[in-house]
CSV table of C-alpha atoms in Angstrom, one decimal:
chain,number,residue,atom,x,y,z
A,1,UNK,CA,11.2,-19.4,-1.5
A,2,UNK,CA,10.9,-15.4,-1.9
A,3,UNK,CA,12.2,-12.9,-0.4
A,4,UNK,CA,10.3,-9.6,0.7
A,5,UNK,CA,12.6,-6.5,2.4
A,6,UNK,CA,11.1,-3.8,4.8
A,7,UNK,CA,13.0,-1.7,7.1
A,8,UNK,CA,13.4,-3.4,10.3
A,9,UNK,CA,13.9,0.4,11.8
A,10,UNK,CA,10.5,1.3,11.3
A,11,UNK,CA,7.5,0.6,13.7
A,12,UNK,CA,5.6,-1.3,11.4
A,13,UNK,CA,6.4,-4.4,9.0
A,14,UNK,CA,5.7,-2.2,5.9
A,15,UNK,CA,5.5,-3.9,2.8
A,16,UNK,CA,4.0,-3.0,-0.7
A,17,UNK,CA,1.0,-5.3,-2.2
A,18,UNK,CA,-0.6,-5.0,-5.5
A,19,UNK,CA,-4.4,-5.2,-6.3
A,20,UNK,CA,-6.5,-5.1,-10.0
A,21,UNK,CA,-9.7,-4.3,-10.3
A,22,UNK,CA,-12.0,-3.6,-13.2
A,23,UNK,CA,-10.9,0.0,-13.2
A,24,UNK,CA,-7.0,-0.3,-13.1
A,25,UNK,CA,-6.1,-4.0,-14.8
A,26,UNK,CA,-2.6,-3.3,-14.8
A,27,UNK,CA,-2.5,-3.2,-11.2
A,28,UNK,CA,-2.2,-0.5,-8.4
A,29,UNK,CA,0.5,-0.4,-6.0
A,30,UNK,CA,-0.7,-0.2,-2.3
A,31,UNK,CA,1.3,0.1,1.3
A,32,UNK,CA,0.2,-2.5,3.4
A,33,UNK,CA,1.6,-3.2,7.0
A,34,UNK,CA,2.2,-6.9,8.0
A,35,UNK,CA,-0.3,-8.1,10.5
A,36,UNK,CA,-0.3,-11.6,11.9
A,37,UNK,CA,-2.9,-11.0,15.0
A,38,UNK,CA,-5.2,-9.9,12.2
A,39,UNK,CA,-7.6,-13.0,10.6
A,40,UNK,CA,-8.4,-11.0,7.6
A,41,UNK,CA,-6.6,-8.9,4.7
A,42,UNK,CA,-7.8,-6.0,5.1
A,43,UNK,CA,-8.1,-3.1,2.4
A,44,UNK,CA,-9.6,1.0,3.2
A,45,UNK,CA,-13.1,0.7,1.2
A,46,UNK,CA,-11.9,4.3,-1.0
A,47,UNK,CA,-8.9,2.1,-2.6
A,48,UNK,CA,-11.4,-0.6,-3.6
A,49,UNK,CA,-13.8,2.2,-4.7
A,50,UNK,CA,-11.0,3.6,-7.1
A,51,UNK,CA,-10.3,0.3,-8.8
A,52,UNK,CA,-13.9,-0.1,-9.7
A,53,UNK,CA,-15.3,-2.3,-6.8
A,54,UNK,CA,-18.7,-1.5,-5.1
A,55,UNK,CA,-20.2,-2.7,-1.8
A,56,UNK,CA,-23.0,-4.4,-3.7
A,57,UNK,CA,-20.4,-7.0,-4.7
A,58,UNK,CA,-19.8,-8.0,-1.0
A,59,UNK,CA,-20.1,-11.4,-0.1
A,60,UNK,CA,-20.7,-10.3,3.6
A,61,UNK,CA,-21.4,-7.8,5.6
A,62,UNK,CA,-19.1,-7.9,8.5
A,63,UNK,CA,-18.0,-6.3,12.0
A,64,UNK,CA,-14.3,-6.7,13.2
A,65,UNK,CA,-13.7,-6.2,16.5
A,66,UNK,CA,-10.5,-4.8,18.1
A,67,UNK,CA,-8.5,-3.6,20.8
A,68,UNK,CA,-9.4,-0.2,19.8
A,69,UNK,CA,-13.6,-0.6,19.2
A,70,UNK,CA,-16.2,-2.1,16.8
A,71,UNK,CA,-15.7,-1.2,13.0
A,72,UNK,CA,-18.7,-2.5,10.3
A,73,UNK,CA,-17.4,-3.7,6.7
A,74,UNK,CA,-17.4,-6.1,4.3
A,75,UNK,CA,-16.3,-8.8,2.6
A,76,UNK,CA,-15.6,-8.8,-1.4
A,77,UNK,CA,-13.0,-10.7,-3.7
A,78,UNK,CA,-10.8,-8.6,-6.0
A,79,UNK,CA,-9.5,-10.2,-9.4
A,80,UNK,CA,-6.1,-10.4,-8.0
A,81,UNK,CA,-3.8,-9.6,-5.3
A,82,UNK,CA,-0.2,-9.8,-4.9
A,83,UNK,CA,1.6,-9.5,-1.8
A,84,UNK,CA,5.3,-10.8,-0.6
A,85,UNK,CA,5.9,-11.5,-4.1
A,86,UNK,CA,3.1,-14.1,-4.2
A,87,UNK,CA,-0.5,-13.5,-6.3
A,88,UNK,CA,-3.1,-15.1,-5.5
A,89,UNK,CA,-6.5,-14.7,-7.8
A,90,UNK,CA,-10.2,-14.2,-6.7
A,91,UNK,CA,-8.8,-13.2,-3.1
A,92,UNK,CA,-11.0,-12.3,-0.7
A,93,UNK,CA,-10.4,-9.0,1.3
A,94,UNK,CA,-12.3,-7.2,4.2
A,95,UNK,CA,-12.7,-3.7,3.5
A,96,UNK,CA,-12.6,-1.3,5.9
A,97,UNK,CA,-11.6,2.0,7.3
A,98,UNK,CA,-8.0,2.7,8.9
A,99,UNK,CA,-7.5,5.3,11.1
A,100,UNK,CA,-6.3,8.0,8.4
A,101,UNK,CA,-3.0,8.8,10.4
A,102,UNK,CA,-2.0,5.1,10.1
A,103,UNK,CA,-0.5,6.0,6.9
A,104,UNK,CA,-1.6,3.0,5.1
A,105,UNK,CA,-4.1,1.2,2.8
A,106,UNK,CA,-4.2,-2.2,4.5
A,107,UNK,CA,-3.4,-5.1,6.3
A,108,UNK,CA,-1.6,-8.2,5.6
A,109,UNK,CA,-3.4,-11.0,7.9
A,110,UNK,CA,-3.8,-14.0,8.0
A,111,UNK,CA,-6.4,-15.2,5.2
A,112,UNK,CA,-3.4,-14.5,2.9
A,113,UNK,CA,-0.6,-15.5,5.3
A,114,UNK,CA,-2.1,-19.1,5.8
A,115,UNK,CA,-1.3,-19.5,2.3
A,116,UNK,CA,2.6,-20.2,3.1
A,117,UNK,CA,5.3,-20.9,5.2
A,118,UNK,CA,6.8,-18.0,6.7
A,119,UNK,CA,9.5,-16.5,8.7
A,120,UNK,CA,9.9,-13.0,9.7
A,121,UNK,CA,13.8,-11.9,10.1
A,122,UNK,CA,13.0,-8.6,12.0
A,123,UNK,CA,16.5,-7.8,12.6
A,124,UNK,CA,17.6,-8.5,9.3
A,125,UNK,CA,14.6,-6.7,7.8
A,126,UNK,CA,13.2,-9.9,5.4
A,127,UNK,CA,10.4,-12.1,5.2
A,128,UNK,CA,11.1,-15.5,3.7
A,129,UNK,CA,7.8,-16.8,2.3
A,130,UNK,CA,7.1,-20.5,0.7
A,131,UNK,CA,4.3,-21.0,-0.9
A,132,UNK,CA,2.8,-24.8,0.4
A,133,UNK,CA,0.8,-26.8,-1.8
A,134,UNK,CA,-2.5,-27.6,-0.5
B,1,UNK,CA,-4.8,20.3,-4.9
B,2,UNK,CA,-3.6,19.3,-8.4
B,3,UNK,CA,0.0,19.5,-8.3
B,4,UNK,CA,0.1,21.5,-11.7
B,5,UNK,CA,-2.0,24.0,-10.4
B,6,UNK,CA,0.6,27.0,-10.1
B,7,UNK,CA,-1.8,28.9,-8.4
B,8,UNK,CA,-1.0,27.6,-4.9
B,9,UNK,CA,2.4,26.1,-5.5
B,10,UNK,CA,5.9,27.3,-5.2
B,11,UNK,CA,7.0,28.9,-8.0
B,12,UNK,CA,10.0,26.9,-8.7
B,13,UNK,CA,8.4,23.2,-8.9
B,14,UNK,CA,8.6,22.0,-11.6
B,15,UNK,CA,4.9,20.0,-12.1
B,16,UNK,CA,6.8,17.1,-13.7
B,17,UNK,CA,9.5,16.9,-12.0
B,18,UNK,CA,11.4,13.4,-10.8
B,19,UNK,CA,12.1,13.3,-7.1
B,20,UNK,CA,13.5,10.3,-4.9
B,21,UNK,CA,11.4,9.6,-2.1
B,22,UNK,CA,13.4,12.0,0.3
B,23,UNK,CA,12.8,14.6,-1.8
B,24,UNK,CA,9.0,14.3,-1.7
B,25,UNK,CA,8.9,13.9,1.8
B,26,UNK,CA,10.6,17.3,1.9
B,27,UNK,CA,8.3,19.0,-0.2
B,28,UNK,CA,5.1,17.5,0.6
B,29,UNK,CA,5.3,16.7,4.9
B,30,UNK,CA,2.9,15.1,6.3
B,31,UNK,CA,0.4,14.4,3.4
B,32,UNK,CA,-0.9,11.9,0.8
B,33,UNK,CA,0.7,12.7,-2.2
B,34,UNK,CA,-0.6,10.9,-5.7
B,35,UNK,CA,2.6,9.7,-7.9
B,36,UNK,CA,2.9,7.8,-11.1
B,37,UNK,CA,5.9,6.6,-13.3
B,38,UNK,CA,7.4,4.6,-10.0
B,39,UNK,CA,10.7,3.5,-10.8
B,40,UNK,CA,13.3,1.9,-8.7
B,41,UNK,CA,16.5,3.5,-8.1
B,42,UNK,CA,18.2,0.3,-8.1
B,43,UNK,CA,17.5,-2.7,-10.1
B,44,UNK,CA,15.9,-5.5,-8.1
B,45,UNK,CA,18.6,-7.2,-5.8
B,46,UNK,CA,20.0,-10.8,-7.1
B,47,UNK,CA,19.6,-12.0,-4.1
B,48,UNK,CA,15.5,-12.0,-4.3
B,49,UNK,CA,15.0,-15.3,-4.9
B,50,UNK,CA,12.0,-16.4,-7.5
B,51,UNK,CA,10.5,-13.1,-8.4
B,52,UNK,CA,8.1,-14.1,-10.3
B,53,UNK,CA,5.5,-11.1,-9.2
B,54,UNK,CA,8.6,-9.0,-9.0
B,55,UNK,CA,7.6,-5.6,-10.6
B,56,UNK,CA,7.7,-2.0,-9.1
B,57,UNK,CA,5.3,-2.1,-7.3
B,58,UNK,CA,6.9,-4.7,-5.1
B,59,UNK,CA,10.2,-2.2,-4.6
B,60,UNK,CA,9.4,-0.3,-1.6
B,61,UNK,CA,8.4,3.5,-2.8
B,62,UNK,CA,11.7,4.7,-0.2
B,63,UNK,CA,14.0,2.9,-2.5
B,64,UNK,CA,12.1,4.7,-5.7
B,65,UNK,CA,11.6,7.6,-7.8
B,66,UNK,CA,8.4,9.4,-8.9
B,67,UNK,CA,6.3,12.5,-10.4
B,68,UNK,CA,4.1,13.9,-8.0
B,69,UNK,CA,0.6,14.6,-9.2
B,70,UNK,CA,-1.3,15.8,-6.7
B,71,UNK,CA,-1.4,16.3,-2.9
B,72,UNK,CA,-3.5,16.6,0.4
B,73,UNK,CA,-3.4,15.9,3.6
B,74,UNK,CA,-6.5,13.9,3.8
B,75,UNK,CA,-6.3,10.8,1.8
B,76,UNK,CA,-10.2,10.4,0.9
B,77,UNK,CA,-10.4,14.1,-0.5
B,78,UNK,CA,-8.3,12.7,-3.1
B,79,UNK,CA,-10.4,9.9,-4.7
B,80,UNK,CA,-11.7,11.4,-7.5
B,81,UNK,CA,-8.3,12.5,-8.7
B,82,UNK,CA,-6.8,8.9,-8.3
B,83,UNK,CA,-9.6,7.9,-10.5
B,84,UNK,CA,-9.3,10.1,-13.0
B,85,UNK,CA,-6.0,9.7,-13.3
B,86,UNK,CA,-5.3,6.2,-13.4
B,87,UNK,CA,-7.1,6.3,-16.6
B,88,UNK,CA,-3.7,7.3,-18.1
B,89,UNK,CA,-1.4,6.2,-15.3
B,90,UNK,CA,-2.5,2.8,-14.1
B,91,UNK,CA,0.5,2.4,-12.1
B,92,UNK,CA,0.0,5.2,-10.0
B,93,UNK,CA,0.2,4.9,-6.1
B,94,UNK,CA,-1.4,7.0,-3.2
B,95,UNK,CA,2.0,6.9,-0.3
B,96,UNK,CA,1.9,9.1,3.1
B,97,UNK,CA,5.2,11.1,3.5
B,98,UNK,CA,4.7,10.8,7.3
B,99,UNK,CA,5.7,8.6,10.2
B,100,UNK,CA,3.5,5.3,9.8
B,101,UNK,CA,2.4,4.4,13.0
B,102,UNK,CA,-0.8,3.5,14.6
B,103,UNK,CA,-1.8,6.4,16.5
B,104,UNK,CA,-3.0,3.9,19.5
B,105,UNK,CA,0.7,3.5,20.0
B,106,UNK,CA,1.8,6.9,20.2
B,107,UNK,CA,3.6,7.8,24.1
B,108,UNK,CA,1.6,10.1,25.5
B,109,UNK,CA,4.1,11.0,28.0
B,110,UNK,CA,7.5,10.5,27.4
């Protein structure tokens, strides 16, 4: 069992999440915010651009849609990504844009949730994550 | 806007200088600012159980300090400086200093 802090003041479970890619192999710090009505893990397309990933790796093309509209993007694996003080290696991401004043490089959903139990102490201000053997 | 470019800058920052995370949402409101050599101001709490991805950049950047690089208010103008600079700072990290909320949200009337 880990344990993962954010500030149970804010309006957002912010959390932190690292990503490598060919460009930065020691691994690049990003702000993510904890989202468990989203499927995917979604990173902004410029952060993936800056660690030396392209669209012509995509796997998919994709469109998500929200509450807020229709948004094209696509779907690529980075080398590695660690979130909740858990990696996990050839992880598949959606990239696409954020609104800008979100403040934020990403979303934590759930194609890297599923991975593990969880339980989100919102008053408290942890997440308790187990990682469950498949 | 390259943080040691004096030219636009006050004259009393210092280019290198270490600030908490307070500090640089002092100086820097409301913008993407570029920092590198993130360190925690604590060390990482015993009671994190397991960290076995435990490194800096799984310490929240409000509970760290850092050397601001460069700075902008819009966070895509500042893509070719993130790339050219994590060729010597790898562990740099691109933070907003404002409020983080979806916009969506925001109370239009209060």
């Amino acid at each position: 069992m880990k344990v993962t802090r954010f500030r149970s003041k804010d309006e957002l479970i912010i959390v932190y999440g690292t990503l490598w890619g060919p460009l930065n192999t020691e691994g690049r710090p990003v702000r993510l915010a904890l989202d468990t009505g989203s499927a995917e893990t979604i990173i902004v397309p410029h952060v993936l651009d800056e660690l030396g990933y392209s669209p012509r790796q995509a796997e998919a093309i994709c469109v998500m849609r929200s509450a807020v509209g229709r948004e094209e993007g696509y779907l690529i694996r980075v080398e590695r990504f660690a979130g909740l003080k858990h990696l996990s290696r050839n992880f598949r991401v959606h990239a696409q844009d954020l609104p800008e004043g979100w403040g934020i490089e990403g979303l934590i959903g759930l194609s890297f949730l599923r991975q593990f139990n969880y339980e989100i102490r919102s008053r408290e201000g942890r997440i308790r994550v187990e990682r469950v053997s498949a | 806007m390259l943080a040691n470019d004096t030219r636009s800058l006050p004259a009393t920052m210092n280019a290198h200088e270490r600030l908490t995370w307070d500090e640089i949402c002092q100086r820097y409101p409301d913008e993407w600012v570029i920092v590198v050599a993130i360190q925690p101001v604590d060390p990482p709490n015993q009671m994190d159980e397991g960290d076995e991805v435990d490194n800096v950049c799984c310490v929240p950047i409000e509970d760290c300090t850092a050397v601001v690089v460069a700075h902008g208010k819009n966070r895509k103008n500042l893509s070719p400086k993130i790339k050219a600079l994590q060729q010597h700072h790898p562990g740099l990290g691109a933070f907003f200093t404002g409020r983080l909320i979806p916009p969506a949200y925001e109370l239009v009337m209060p």
